[in-house]
């Protein structure tokens, strides 16, 4: 996992959750998985277990604070935040030229911005629908985060509501699986 995604998770927690939450979760990581004094470095690579720990820590915080019912919405908001936070001027220009269909077709390349050794495949199922299967990312709570990230991207490239991205077998609290299949629709 590249540090840019981990940095985005920590920035979101600092901005939208209680002060110090990100630091508490990071402090619980094994020493070899903790970031440097400068934080998670955008271009550096970290174990995917670090993302799993951050998302599980956020889930525990939602439960602790009586907001467990908001889990899906909060994780989706986290994904949208990461997508928006990572848009630089060049990437914004490229996305401004893309249409929703092309955005969905480019999802494997976009997954590779965050994860090394990821196998993502897209299949268009209609004029305004498709699936994205992602193999080898066993990260708890990644499904709603990725769904929020994809929905943000679709809105950014001009997809109109109603639009939706959901992982087929996502159930809060369910252990991550080796294959996640995202069903994507838009108008």
Short mmCIF file of C-alpha atoms in Angstrom, two decimals:
data_model
loop_
_atom_site.label_atom_id
_atom_site.label_comp_id
_atom_site.label_asym_id
_atom_site.label_seq_id
_atom_site.Cartn_x
_atom_site.Cartn_y
_atom_site.Cartn_z
CA UNK A 1 0.00 0.00 0.00
CA UNK A 2 1.31 3.41 -0.89
CA UNK A 3 1.55 6.00 1.82
CA UNK A 4 -0.68 8.47 0.01
CA UNK A 5 -3.78 6.47 0.98
CA UNK A 6 -2.65 6.00 4.58
CA UNK A 7 -1.89 9.69 4.87
CA UNK A 8 -5.40 10.42 3.58
CA UNK A 9 -6.98 8.19 6.24
CA UNK A 10 -5.02 9.94 9.00
CA UNK A 11 -5.84 13.40 7.62
CA UNK A 12 -9.55 12.53 7.53
CA UNK A 13 -9.51 11.28 11.12
CA UNK A 14 -7.72 14.43 12.27
CA UNK A 15 -10.17 16.69 10.45
CA UNK A 16 -13.50 14.97 11.08
CA UNK A 17 -13.06 12.91 14.23
CA UNK A 18 -11.81 13.67 17.71
CA UNK A 19 -8.34 15.16 18.13
CA UNK A 20 -5.63 12.57 18.61
CA UNK A 21 -7.59 9.59 17.23
CA UNK A 22 -5.23 9.02 14.30
CA UNK A 23 -2.23 9.22 16.60
CA UNK A 24 -3.79 6.74 19.05
CA UNK A 25 -4.45 4.21 16.30
CA UNK A 26 -0.95 4.64 14.85
CA UNK A 27 0.59 4.26 18.33
CA UNK A 28 -1.04 0.81 18.56
CA UNK A 29 0.72 -0.34 15.38
CA UNK A 30 3.78 -2.55 15.71
CA UNK A 31 6.91 -0.41 15.71
CA UNK A 32 7.98 -1.56 12.23
CA UNK A 33 4.63 -0.45 10.74
CA UNK A 34 4.56 3.04 12.20
CA UNK A 35 5.28 6.04 10.00
CA UNK A 36 8.34 8.22 10.28
CA UNK A 37 8.27 11.47 12.25
CA UNK A 38 7.03 13.12 9.03
CA UNK A 39 4.06 10.74 8.87
CA UNK A 40 3.19 8.31 6.10
CA UNK A 41 5.22 9.31 3.06
CA UNK A 42 3.09 9.54 -0.07
CA UNK A 43 5.38 7.60 -2.41
CA UNK A 44 6.56 5.05 0.16
CA UNK A 45 5.15 1.55 0.38
CA UNK A 46 3.71 0.10 3.59
CA UNK A 47 2.17 -3.22 4.53
CA UNK A 48 -1.55 -3.41 3.75
CA UNK A 49 -1.97 -4.47 7.40
CA UNK A 50 -1.44 -0.81 8.32
CA UNK A 51 -4.56 0.20 6.38
CA UNK A 52 -6.46 -2.67 7.97
CA UNK A 53 -5.41 -1.46 11.43
CA UNK A 54 -6.40 2.15 10.68
CA UNK A 55 -9.84 1.17 9.40
CA UNK A 56 -10.44 -1.24 12.29
CA UNK A 57 -9.38 1.49 14.71
CA UNK A 58 -11.87 3.89 13.14
CA UNK A 59 -14.60 1.26 13.33
CA UNK A 60 -13.85 0.74 17.05
CA UNK A 61 -14.03 4.51 17.60
CA UNK A 62 -17.45 4.66 15.94
CA UNK A 63 -18.67 1.85 18.21
CA UNK A 64 -17.10 3.40 21.33
CA UNK A 65 -18.77 6.73 20.64
CA UNK A 66 -22.20 5.23 19.98
CA UNK A 67 -22.09 5.82 16.22
CA UNK A 68 -21.86 2.22 14.98
CA UNK A 69 -24.98 2.75 12.85
CA UNK A 70 -23.05 5.39 10.87
CA UNK A 71 -20.25 2.98 9.91
CA UNK A 72 -21.10 2.64 6.21
CA UNK A 73 -21.72 6.36 5.70
CA UNK A 74 -18.56 7.35 7.60
CA UNK A 75 -16.38 4.87 5.69
CA UNK A 76 -17.83 6.09 2.37
CA UNK A 77 -17.14 9.68 3.41
CA UNK A 78 -13.57 8.64 4.22
CA UNK A 79 -13.19 7.18 0.70
CA UNK A 80 -14.54 10.35 -0.92
CA UNK A 81 -12.17 12.44 1.20
CA UNK A 82 -9.17 10.37 0.09
CA UNK A 83 -10.18 10.73 -3.56
CA UNK A 84 -10.61 14.49 -3.28
CA UNK A 85 -7.48 14.93 -1.16
CA UNK A 86 -5.37 13.11 -3.76
CA UNK A 87 -6.50 15.09 -6.78
CA UNK A 88 -3.63 17.27 -7.90
CA UNK A 89 -3.92 19.75 -10.76
CA UNK A 90 -2.65 17.29 -13.40
CA UNK A 91 -4.98 14.53 -12.24
CA UNK A 92 -7.91 16.98 -12.18
CA UNK A 93 -7.16 17.95 -15.78
CA UNK A 94 -7.01 14.32 -16.90
CA UNK A 95 -10.27 13.51 -15.10
CA UNK A 96 -12.00 16.53 -16.62
CA UNK A 97 -11.53 14.89 -20.03
CA UNK A 98 -12.92 11.52 -18.94
CA UNK A 99 -16.52 10.35 -19.04
CA UNK A 100 -18.07 7.93 -16.53
CA UNK A 101 -17.71 4.89 -18.81
CA UNK A 102 -13.99 5.61 -19.30
CA UNK A 103 -13.52 6.26 -15.58
CA UNK A 104 -14.90 2.82 -14.75
CA UNK A 105 -12.69 1.22 -17.41
CA UNK A 106 -9.65 2.92 -15.83
CA UNK A 107 -10.36 1.66 -12.31
CA UNK A 108 -7.58 -0.98 -12.41
CA UNK A 109 -5.05 1.79 -13.08
CA UNK A 110 -6.55 3.92 -10.30
CA UNK A 111 -6.41 1.03 -7.79
CA UNK A 112 -2.71 0.71 -8.67
CA UNK A 113 -2.15 4.30 -7.48
CA UNK A 114 -2.77 3.08 -3.94
CA UNK A 115 -1.91 -0.60 -3.89
CA UNK A 116 1.04 -2.58 -5.18
CA UNK A 117 0.40 -6.12 -6.38
CA UNK A 118 -3.33 -5.56 -6.74
CA UNK A 119 -5.28 -7.38 -9.43
CA UNK A 120 -8.30 -5.31 -10.45
CA UNK A 121 -10.49 -6.15 -13.45
CA UNK A 122 -13.41 -4.30 -14.95
CA UNK A 123 -16.30 -5.63 -16.99
CA UNK A 124 -18.86 -3.27 -18.45
CA UNK A 125 -22.33 -4.76 -18.00
CA UNK A 126 -24.31 -2.07 -19.78
CA UNK A 127 -24.14 1.45 -21.14
CA UNK A 128 -24.14 2.88 -17.60
CA UNK A 129 -23.06 -0.03 -15.45
CA UNK A 130 -20.12 -2.26 -14.75
CA UNK A 131 -18.33 -4.35 -12.20
CA UNK A 132 -14.84 -4.03 -10.80
CA UNK A 133 -13.37 -7.16 -9.24
CA UNK A 134 -10.39 -6.65 -6.95
CA UNK A 135 -8.32 -9.62 -5.88
CA UNK A 136 -5.86 -10.01 -3.04
CA UNK A 137 -6.79 -7.14 -0.71
CA UNK A 138 -7.97 -8.64 2.54
CA UNK A 139 -8.62 -5.38 4.38
CA UNK A 140 -11.57 -5.08 6.74
CA UNK A 141 -13.91 -2.18 6.04
CA UNK A 142 -12.26 -1.42 2.68
CA UNK A 143 -15.52 -2.11 0.78
CA UNK A 144 -17.39 1.04 1.88
CA UNK A 145 -14.22 3.16 1.69
CA UNK A 146 -13.59 2.05 -1.91
CA UNK A 147 -17.27 2.50 -2.78
CA UNK A 148 -17.17 6.10 -1.55
CA UNK A 149 -13.96 6.67 -3.49
CA UNK A 150 -15.47 5.29 -6.72
CA UNK A 151 -18.72 7.26 -6.28
CA UNK A 152 -16.73 10.46 -5.77
CA UNK A 153 -14.80 9.75 -8.98
CA UNK A 154 -18.01 9.10 -10.91
CA UNK A 155 -19.53 12.40 -9.74
CA UNK A 156 -16.29 14.18 -10.61
CA UNK A 157 -16.41 12.94 -14.21
CA UNK A 158 -20.05 13.90 -14.71
CA UNK A 159 -22.12 10.87 -13.71
CA UNK A 160 -25.58 11.93 -12.65
CA UNK A 161 -27.61 10.67 -9.71
CA UNK A 162 -28.73 8.17 -8.97
CA UNK A 163 -25.29 6.59 -8.98
CA UNK A 164 -24.12 3.74 -6.86
CA UNK A 165 -21.14 1.61 -6.06
CA UNK A 166 -21.48 -1.27 -3.65
CA UNK A 167 -19.46 -4.34 -2.95
CA UNK A 168 -21.69 -7.37 -3.54
CA UNK A 169 -21.08 -9.23 -0.32
CA UNK A 170 -20.31 -6.33 2.04
CA UNK A 171 -21.74 -6.70 5.50
CA UNK A 172 -20.40 -4.60 8.35
CA UNK A 173 -18.20 -6.68 10.58
CA UNK A 174 -17.64 -9.35 7.96
CA UNK A 175 -14.06 -10.45 7.52
CA UNK A 176 -12.47 -9.25 4.30
CA UNK A 177 -12.37 -11.70 1.42
CA UNK A 178 -9.73 -12.35 -1.21
CA UNK A 179 -12.08 -11.07 -3.94
CA UNK A 180 -14.23 -7.96 -3.74
CA UNK A 181 -16.72 -7.33 -6.54
CA UNK A 182 -17.97 -3.75 -6.83
CA UNK A 183 -21.22 -3.23 -8.73
CA UNK A 184 -21.32 0.24 -10.28
CA UNK A 185 -24.30 2.04 -11.84
CA UNK A 186 -25.00 5.62 -12.87
CA UNK A 187 -27.31 7.70 -15.06
#
